[in-house]
C-alpha positions in Angstrom: 75.8 86.6 118.0 73.3 86.9 114.6 73.1 90.2 112.3 69.8 91.4 114.2 71.1 91.3 117.2 74.2 93.2 116.4 71.9 95.7 115.0 70.2 96.0 117.8 73.5 97.6 119.7 73.8 99.5 117.5 70.8 101.3 117.2 70.7 101.9 121.3 74.6 102.7 121.3 73.3 105.8 118.7 69.9 107.2 120.5 71.7 106.2 124.2 74.9 108.5 122.6 72.3 111.0 121.1 70.3 112.4 124.1 73.5 112.3 126.0 75.4 114.8 123.0 72.1 116.6 123.8 71.3 117.6 127.1 70.3 120.5 126.4 66.7 119.7 124.7 65.9 117.7 127.7 67.0 120.4 130.2 63.3 121.6 132.1 63.8 124.3 134.5 62.5 124.2 138.5 60.5 127.1 139.1 63.6 129.3 140.5 65.5 128.6 137.5 63.0 129.9 134.7 62.6 133.0 137.3 66.3 133.9 137.2 66.2 132.9 133.5 63.0 135.5 133.1 64.1 138.2 136.0 63.3 141.4 135.2 64.0 144.5 137.2 62.5 147.5 139.5 60.8 148.6 135.9 59.8 145.2 134.6 62.4 145.2 132.2 64.2 141.9 131.3 67.0 142.6 133.4 70.6 142.3 132.6 72.4 141.9 135.4 71.0 138.5 137.1 72.4 137.4 140.1 71.0 133.5 141.4 72.5 133.2 144.4 71.6 129.8 145.8 72.2 127.1 148.1 74.6 123.9 147.3 73.5 121.1 144.6 70.6 123.0 143.6 71.4 123.1 140.0 72.6 126.5 140.4 75.6 125.6 137.6 73.5 123.6 135.1 71.5 127.0 135.3 73.9 128.6 134.1 75.7 126.6 131.7 72.1 126.2 130.0 71.0 130.2 129.8 74.5 130.1 128.5 74.4 127.3 125.6 71.3 128.7 124.5 72.3 132.0 123.8 75.8 130.9 121.7 73.5 128.4 119.9 70.9 130.7 119.2 68.1 127.7 119.5 65.5 129.1 122.5 62.9 126.5 123.7 59.5 127.3 123.7 59.0 128.4 127.3 61.7 131.2 127.3 60.6 134.5 128.1 64.5 135.9 129.0 67.5 137.3 126.5 68.1 136.4 123.6 69.9 136.8 120.2 68.7 137.3 116.9 73.0 136.4 115.8 75.4 135.3 117.1 77.8 135.9 120.2 80.6 136.8 121.9 80.6 135.5 125.7 82.8 134.9 128.2 81.9 131.9 130.7 84.1 131.8 134.1 84.9 130.7 137.7 87.8 131.6 140.2 90.6 130.1 139.1 91.3 128.8 135.2 91.1 125.6 136.8 87.9 125.7 138.7 86.6 127.1 135.6 88.4 123.2 133.6 86.5 121.8 136.6 83.5 123.2 137.3 82.1 125.2 134.1 84.0 123.5 130.7 82.4 120.5 132.7 79.2 121.4 132.2 79.7 123.2 129.2 81.3 120.5 127.0 81.7 116.9 129.2 84.1 116.1 132.0 88.0 117.3 131.3 89.8 115.1 129.6 88.1 112.0 128.9 87.7 112.3 124.5 84.4 110.6 125.7 82.8 112.8 127.2 83.5 115.7 124.7 80.5 116.7 123.3 78.0 115.3 127.1 77.6 118.9 128.3 74.7 121.1 127.4 76.0 122.6 124.6 75.2 120.3 121.5 78.1 118.6 120.8 76.5 118.7 118.0 76.9 122.2 117.3 80.7 122.6 118.7 82.4 124.1 115.4 86.6 122.5 115.1 88.4 122.1 117.7 88.6 123.8 120.9 91.7 126.0 121.6 93.6 125.0 124.4 94.6 126.6 127.5 99.0 127.2 127.3 100.1 125.4 131.0 96.2 124.6 132.1 96.3 120.7 131.6 93.0 119.4 129.2 91.5 122.7 129.7 90.5 124.1 127.1 90.9 128.9 126.5 87.9 128.8 123.5 85.9 127.5 120.9 83.1 127.8 118.3 79.9 127.5 118.8 77.0 127.1 115.4 74.4 129.5 115.8 70.8 129.3 114.4 71.7 131.6 111.8 74.8 129.8 110.8 77.2 131.9 111.7 79.3 131.0 115.3 79.5 132.3 118.0 82.5 132.5 120.2 82.6 130.9 124.0 86.2 132.5 125.6 87.2 130.6 129.3 88.2 132.8 131.5 89.2 133.4 135.5 89.1 136.5 138.3 92.8 134.5 139.3 93.8 136.5 135.7 94.1 139.6 136.9 91.4 142.8 135.6 94.2 143.4 133.1 93.3 140.7 131.4 89.6 141.5 131.1 89.5 144.6 129.5 89.4 145.8 126.5 86.7 143.8 124.6 82.8 144.1 124.0 81.1 141.1 125.2 77.4 139.9 124.8 77.0 137.6 127.4 78.8 136.8 130.5 78.5 133.8 133.0 79.9 134.1 136.4 79.7 131.3 138.6 81.6 131.3 141.9 80.9 134.5 143.0 83.9 137.7 141.6 85.5 140.5 143.1 84.7 143.9 143.3 87.0 144.8 140.7 86.2 141.6 138.2 82.6 142.1 138.2 83.6 146.1 136.7 85.0 144.5 133.9 82.3 141.9 133.0 79.8 145.5 133.4 82.0 147.5 130.8 82.6 144.7 127.8 79.0 144.3 128.3 78.0 147.9 128.4 79.9 148.2 124.4 77.4 144.9 123.0 74.3 146.5 125.2 74.8 142.8 126.4 74.0 140.5 129.6 76.1 140.0 132.9 74.4 137.0 135.1 76.0 134.9 138.5 75.2 131.3 140.0 77.2 130.8 143.7 76.5 131.2 147.1 77.1 133.4 148.7 80.9 131.6 151.0 82.6 134.6 151.6 79.9 136.7 153.4 78.2 140.2 153.1 81.0 140.9 150.2 80.8 144.7 148.1 79.1 142.9 145.1 76.1 140.0 147.6 75.7 143.6 149.1 74.7 146.0 146.6 72.5 142.9 145.4 70.8 142.8 148.7 70.2 146.0 149.9 71.8 148.4 146.4 69.4 146.4 143.8 69.5 149.3 140.9 67.6 149.8 137.4 68.5 146.6 135.1 69.3 144.5 138.2 67.7 141.0 139.1 68.5 138.6 142.7 67.4 135.6 143.4 67.2 132.8 145.5 67.4 128.9 145.7 67.5 127.2 148.3 67.5 122.9 149.0 63.3 122.7 148.8 63.7 124.3 145.3 65.7 122.0 144.3 63.1 118.2 144.4 66.8 116.0 143.5 67.8 116.6 147.1 66.9 113.6 149.1 65.3 114.4 153.0 67.5 112.2 154.3 70.5 113.9 152.5 69.6 117.1 153.0 69.5 115.6 157.4 73.0 114.7 156.9 74.7 117.2 155.6 73.5 119.4 157.7 74.1 117.4 160.5 77.7 117.3 159.3 78.1 121.7 158.5 79.4 124.1 161.3 76.3 125.8 162.8 76.7 128.7 161.0 77.3 127.7 157.3 73.9 126.0 157.6 72.2 128.6 156.0 74.3 129.4 153.9 74.2 125.8 152.9 71.7 124.3 152.7 69.5 128.0 151.6 72.4 130.4 149.7 71.8 133.5 152.6 75.3 134.4 153.2 77.4 135.1 157.5 76.5 138.1 158.4 79.0 139.9 159.6 81.3 138.1 156.8 83.0 140.3 154.2 
């Protein structure tokens, strides 16, 4: 192989790596995602508590991961009209179990767990990940926390958590940004709000309402308070979903789950 050919391959590999480790730059939100990021409450002010209750496969988790990456880095896009921080933040990102936090939340933010070649291919650009993340004891390939370079020159801190840890592990900390992927129990959500209250921070959730009309869902659907906002997303809002695929999935679902899976509507009477 000639030197020119080798150089061309090397350049192509570098371009591919640059693209794969900077997914955030390519994030162009769907209309529903943009509305969620920019959400206002009933008084017209930025909502500090937000819920994106969406159908499966609509891109809700990467929506949440992208917002988290914007806050951690302080590098907001020109179109951003939502909450913003001019300083480094302390943040929580959580799922219902430690394993799911690793496999879903951590994967969306940092890349496929356990694969060194995939590290840095999530929503947080690899160049802004500062040092080596701290490992979660006893959980293979899971991280406990990491530092992210903020545009100010200092570091933000991201801590991974799970609902199964129990509310005692959610106490005592002031947190600027909390992202809850999958619906939290009411006691965990209350602790997340308490942590945000201490710092004047924000809490946002992204989930499909698989447990029906729970306390958290009912509050947002029927008792929406000040500084809260609820947004929905259905399969029709996700243009990447093929019509034939939607029909195939819908046909395989039990009738009572179809609205929940395809429209993000909780099953009434459960919970």
